[in-house]
Coordinates of C-alpha atoms in Angstrom, one line a residue:
M86 CA -76.0 86.9 72.3
S87 CA -73.5 84.8 72.8
E88 CA -71.2 83.9 70.2
Q89 CA -71.2 80.7 68.8
P90 CA -67.7 78.4 68.6
L91 CA -66.7 77.7 65.5
N92 CA -67.1 74.6 63.7
P93 CA -63.1 73.1 64.5
S94 CA -63.4 71.9 60.5
T95 CA -63.9 75.3 58.7
E96 CA -61.1 76.7 61.0
P97 CA -58.1 78.0 59.7
G98 CA -55.5 75.5 59.0
A99 CA -57.8 72.9 61.8
H100 CA -57.4 70.5 58.5
A101 CA -53.7 70.5 59.0
G102 CA -54.2 67.8 61.9
T103 CA -57.0 66.2 61.2
A104 CA -57.9 62.8 59.3
E105 CA -59.3 63.1 55.3
A106 CA -62.8 61.4 55.0
P107 CA -62.7 58.0 54.2
A108 CA -63.4 57.6 50.1
T109 CA -66.7 56.3 49.2
N110 CA -67.1 52.7 47.7
A111 CA -67.6 54.3 44.3
E112 CA -64.5 56.7 44.4
A113 CA -62.5 53.2 46.2
T114 CA -63.5 51.1 42.7
A115 CA -62.7 53.8 40.2
A116 CA -59.3 54.7 41.7
A117 CA -58.9 50.4 41.3
G118 CA -59.7 50.7 38.0
T119 CA -57.5 53.0 36.9
T120 CA -54.5 51.6 38.4
E121 CA -55.3 48.3 37.1
A122 CA -55.9 50.1 33.3
T123 CA -52.7 51.9 33.9
A124 CA -51.1 48.5 34.9
D125 CA -52.7 47.0 31.8
V126 CA -51.2 49.8 29.3
D127 CA -47.7 49.3 31.1
A128 CA -47.5 45.5 30.0
A129 CA -48.8 46.1 26.7
E130 CA -46.3 48.8 26.4
A131 CA -43.5 46.7 27.4
A132 CA -44.5 43.1 25.5
D133 CA -44.7 45.3 22.4
A134 CA -41.1 47.1 22.9
A135 CA -39.7 43.6 23.8
A136 CA -41.3 42.0 20.4
R137 CA -39.6 45.0 18.4
R138 CA -36.4 44.2 20.0
A139 CA -36.4 40.0 19.7
A140 CA -37.6 41.3 15.8
S141 CA -34.8 43.5 15.5
F142 CA -32.4 41.2 17.0
D143 CA -33.7 38.4 14.5
R144 CA -33.6 40.6 11.5
Q145 CA -29.9 41.2 12.7
R146 CA -29.4 37.5 12.8
R147 CA -30.7 37.2 9.5
L148 CA -28.4 39.3 7.8
R149 CA -25.3 38.5 9.5
Q150 CA -26.0 35.0 8.3
E151 CA -26.7 35.9 4.6
P152 CA -24.1 36.8 2.1
R153 CA -24.3 40.5 1.0
F154 CA -23.3 38.9 -3.1
P155 CA -24.6 35.6 -4.2
G156 CA -22.1 33.7 -4.7
G157 CA -19.4 35.8 -2.5
P158 CA -18.3 35.8 0.9
A159 CA -20.7 34.1 2.9
A160 CA -21.4 35.6 7.0
D161 CA -20.5 33.6 8.9
P162 CA -19.5 30.6 6.7
A163 CA -18.4 27.9 9.7
G164 CA -20.5 29.3 12.5
S165 CA -23.3 26.6 12.3
H166 CA -20.9 24.2 12.3
H167 CA -17.9 24.7 15.0
E168 CA -17.6 25.5 18.8
R169 CA -18.1 29.1 19.8
R170 CA -14.6 30.0 21.3
I171 CA -12.7 33.1 22.2
R172 CA -11.8 34.6 19.0
S173 CA -9.0 37.5 18.0
F174 CA -11.4 39.2 15.5
Q175 CA -14.7 40.9 14.8
P176 CA -16.6 41.1 11.4
R177 CA -16.8 44.2 10.0
R178 CA -19.5 45.2 7.8
S179 CA -18.8 48.5 5.8
R180 CA -19.7 50.0 2.3
V181 CA -18.5 48.5 -0.8
T182 CA -17.7 50.3 -3.3
I183 CA -19.0 49.8 -7.3
G184 CA -15.2 48.8 -7.9
Q185 CA -15.1 45.8 -5.2
Q186 CA -18.5 44.7 -5.7
D187 CA -17.4 44.2 -9.4
A188 CA -14.4 42.4 -8.0
L189 CA -16.6 40.2 -6.2
E190 CA -19.0 39.6 -8.5
R191 CA -16.1 38.8 -11.4
L192 CA -13.5 37.0 -8.9
W193 CA -14.9 35.5 -6.3
P194 CA -15.5 32.1 -7.9
R195 CA -12.1 31.9 -9.5
W196 CA -9.8 33.6 -6.4
G197 CA -11.9 33.1 -3.4
F198 CA -13.2 31.0 -0.9
D199 CA -15.3 30.2 2.6
I200 CA -13.4 28.8 5.4
D201 CA -16.0 26.0 6.2
G202 CA -14.0 23.5 7.9
L203 CA -14.9 21.3 5.8
R204 CA -12.6 19.6 3.3
V205 CA -8.9 19.9 3.8
L206 CA -7.3 22.3 0.8
D207 CA -4.9 21.3 -2.0
L208 CA -2.7 23.9 -2.1
D209 CA -0.5 22.8 -4.8
Q210 CA -3.2 22.6 -7.1
M211 CA -4.5 26.1 -6.1
F212 CA -1.5 27.8 -6.5
G213 CA -0.3 25.3 -9.5
G214 CA 2.7 24.5 -7.0
L215 CA 4.5 27.6 -5.8
P216 CA 5.3 28.0 -2.0
V217 CA 2.7 29.5 -0.5
V218 CA 2.9 32.2 2.5
L219 CA -0.4 32.7 4.7
E220 CA -1.1 36.2 5.4
I221 CA -3.9 36.3 8.4
G222 CA -5.4 39.8 8.1
F223 CA -4.9 42.3 5.4
G224 CA -7.0 45.3 5.9
M225 CA -8.0 46.8 2.8
G226 CA -5.3 44.5 0.7
E227 CA -2.9 47.3 -1.0
A228 CA 0.4 45.7 1.0
T229 CA -0.8 42.3 0.2
A230 CA -1.3 43.3 -3.6
Q231 CA 2.0 44.7 -3.7
M232 CA 4.4 41.8 -2.1
A233 CA 1.9 39.3 -4.9
A234 CA 3.2 41.8 -7.8
D235 CA 6.6 42.0 -6.6
D236 CA 7.3 38.5 -6.1
P237 CA 5.1 36.2 -8.3
A238 CA 6.9 32.8 -7.9
T239 CA 5.3 32.8 -4.3
G240 CA 1.4 32.3 -3.5
I241 CA -0.4 34.1 -1.4
L242 CA -3.1 32.7 0.9
A243 CA -5.0 36.0 2.4
V244 CA -7.5 35.5 5.1
D245 CA -9.7 38.2 6.3
V246 CA -13.8 38.8 7.3
H247 CA -14.0 42.6 6.2
T248 CA -15.7 42.5 2.7
P249 CA -14.5 46.0 1.1
G250 CA -11.2 44.5 1.5
Q251 CA -11.9 41.6 0.3
G252 CA -13.2 43.0 -3.0
N253 CA -10.2 45.6 -3.2
L254 CA -7.3 43.0 -2.8
L255 CA -8.9 41.1 -5.9
R256 CA -9.3 44.0 -7.8
L257 CA -6.4 45.2 -7.2
A258 CA -4.8 42.1 -7.7
D259 CA -6.8 41.8 -11.3
Q260 CA -5.7 45.3 -12.1
A261 CA -2.1 43.6 -11.4
G262 CA -2.4 40.6 -13.6
S263 CA -1.2 39.0 -10.7
T264 CA -2.8 35.1 -10.2
N265 CA -0.6 34.2 -7.5
V266 CA -3.6 35.1 -4.4
R267 CA -6.4 34.0 -3.0
V268 CA -8.5 35.1 -0.6
A269 CA -10.1 33.0 2.2
N270 CA -13.2 34.4 3.9
G271 CA -13.6 33.9 7.8
D272 CA -11.9 32.1 11.0
A273 CA -8.1 31.5 10.4
I274 CA -7.9 29.4 13.3
I275 CA -9.9 26.9 11.5
L276 CA -8.4 27.3 8.6
L277 CA -5.4 26.2 10.0
R278 CA -6.9 23.6 11.9
E279 CA -9.0 22.0 9.6
M280 CA -8.0 22.9 6.3
L281 CA -4.5 22.6 5.8
K282 CA -2.2 19.8 6.3
P283 CA 0.6 19.7 7.9
Q284 CA 3.6 21.1 6.7
A285 CA 1.9 22.8 4.0
L286 CA 3.0 26.7 4.7
D287 CA 6.2 28.0 3.5
G288 CA 5.7 31.2 5.7
L289 CA 3.2 32.8 7.5
R290 CA 2.5 37.0 7.7
V291 CA 0.9 38.5 10.8
Y292 CA 1.2 42.1 10.0
F293 CA -0.5 44.9 12.5
P294 CA -3.2 42.7 14.4
D295 CA -5.4 44.0 16.6
P296 CA -3.8 45.0 19.9
W297 CA -6.3 44.7 21.9
P298 CA -5.2 46.7 24.6
K299 CA -7.4 46.7 27.7
S300 CA -5.8 44.0 30.0
R301 CA -9.5 42.1 30.0
H302 CA -8.7 41.7 26.3
H303 CA -5.4 40.3 25.9
K304 CA -6.9 36.9 25.7
R305 CA -8.2 37.9 22.1
R306 CA -4.5 38.4 21.1
L307 CA -3.7 36.1 18.1
I308 CA -0.2 36.0 18.5
Q309 CA -0.5 33.7 22.0
P310 CA 1.2 29.9 22.8
D311 CA -1.4 27.5 21.9
F312 CA -1.7 29.8 18.4
L313 CA 2.1 29.3 17.6
D314 CA 1.7 25.3 18.5
L315 CA -0.6 25.0 15.6
V316 CA 0.8 26.9 13.1
S317 CA 4.4 25.3 13.9
D318 CA 2.6 21.8 12.5
R319 CA 1.2 23.8 9.7
M320 CA 5.1 25.4 8.5
K321 CA 7.4 23.6 6.8
P322 CA 11.0 23.7 8.7
G323 CA 13.0 26.8 7.6
A324 CA 9.7 28.4 7.0
V325 CA 9.3 32.1 8.1
I326 CA 6.7 33.6 10.6
H327 CA 6.8 37.4 10.3
C328 CA 4.7 39.3 12.8
A329 CA 4.7 43.6 13.2
T330 CA 3.2 46.2 15.6
D331 CA 3.1 49.5 16.2
W332 CA 1.7 48.6 19.5
E333 CA 4.7 48.4 22.0
P334 CA 3.1 46.3 24.9
Y335 CA 2.2 43.7 22.3
A336 CA 5.2 44.0 20.7
E337 CA 6.8 42.8 23.7
Q338 CA 4.2 39.9 23.8
M339 CA 5.0 38.5 20.5
L340 CA 8.9 38.5 21.6
E341 CA 8.5 36.9 24.1
V342 CA 5.9 33.9 23.1
L343 CA 8.0 33.6 20.2
T344 CA 11.3 33.4 21.8
A345 CA 9.9 31.0 24.4
H346 CA 8.3 28.3 21.9
P347 CA 10.6 25.6 21.3
R348 CA 9.5 25.3 17.0
F349 CA 10.6 29.0 16.5
E350 CA 14.4 30.5 16.4
N351 CA 15.0 34.6 16.0
T352 CA 16.7 35.3 12.9
R353 CA 18.3 37.8 15.0
A354 CA 21.7 37.3 16.6
D355 CA 21.0 39.5 19.5
G356 CA 17.1 38.1 19.9
G357 CA 15.3 41.2 19.4
Y358 CA 13.4 42.8 17.0
A359 CA 14.3 43.2 12.9
P360 CA 14.6 46.1 10.4
R361 CA 11.5 46.2 8.5
P362 CA 12.3 43.5 5.4
A363 CA 12.2 45.3 1.6
F364 CA 9.7 43.2 0.6
R365 CA 7.1 44.4 3.1
P366 CA 5.8 47.4 1.6
L367 CA 4.8 50.6 4.4
T368 CA 0.9 50.2 4.5
R369 CA -1.2 53.5 4.8
F370 CA -2.2 52.5 8.7
E371 CA 1.7 52.2 9.5
G372 CA 2.5 55.5 7.4
Q373 CA -0.6 57.1 10.0
G374 CA 1.3 55.4 13.2
L375 CA 4.4 56.6 12.2
D376 CA 3.3 60.2 11.9
K377 CA 1.8 59.6 14.9
G378 CA 5.2 58.8 16.5
H379 CA 4.4 55.4 16.9
V380 CA 7.7 52.9 16.4
V381 CA 7.0 49.6 14.7
H382 CA 8.6 46.4 15.3
D383 CA 9.0 43.7 12.8
L384 CA 9.6 40.0 14.3
L385 CA 10.9 37.5 11.7
F386 CA 11.5 34.0 13.2
T387 CA 12.3 30.5 11.9
R388 CA 10.2 27.4 12.1
I389 CA 12.9 25.1 13.3

């Protein structure tokens, strides 16, 4: 008997070089249906995820707009009616202690206000005729409270956006019996530009502002020529602007722009940095920096 040739389709390895049998119409229809169903599921999941993100963003937006304490500092008091621009600060929300909350609830209606840009302040009435120094950025308020207690003949208008710090400053001032402190919540630029009269201030203090160390963020630094133009108009002749920083490159920029401004004059005859004045307390933040080997520079310039 002659040997029958093997069927190529059953010969080992023969399938590697042959085309697969075409799918039936039923199989093609089923595969297409599965693909469409998968696409529908993916689209639905993507839509659901987008909806959840939108809802989360909306909740965060509403939280930012709602005051944490009824009758207390607002989340963004001037945000709805002032232009968007580069800011030198970032609002922070963190835990408020019971003592800070109590101070905010009791004292904010009397000693605090929002920077809404809708009115011009009468500082004589607010401080009972005391000379007024504006302090921009006071952290937790320990140094500000001490300066207020040490010099009750000077009013301190302290600006910040940190709710725990606002409550802590009010608490410390109340404990010390100091009545020469007012706490402003919001953007200091709007306060200076919209709410203070020309030559209203007897001094300006900017202690340890955010140095914004990255080059692309230098535009956010507070001490800039435009800022000095604005504050020079709000300061009386003879008033002193006092800055302090432990960030060497920022100190150099401060010295450069203050020296170049035609309406300010360095109190140092050598044109350099000043020693820390006795009236400026050593802050906790400053102490931590000194422990790390940081060098703190003070700059005092007179408005001429």
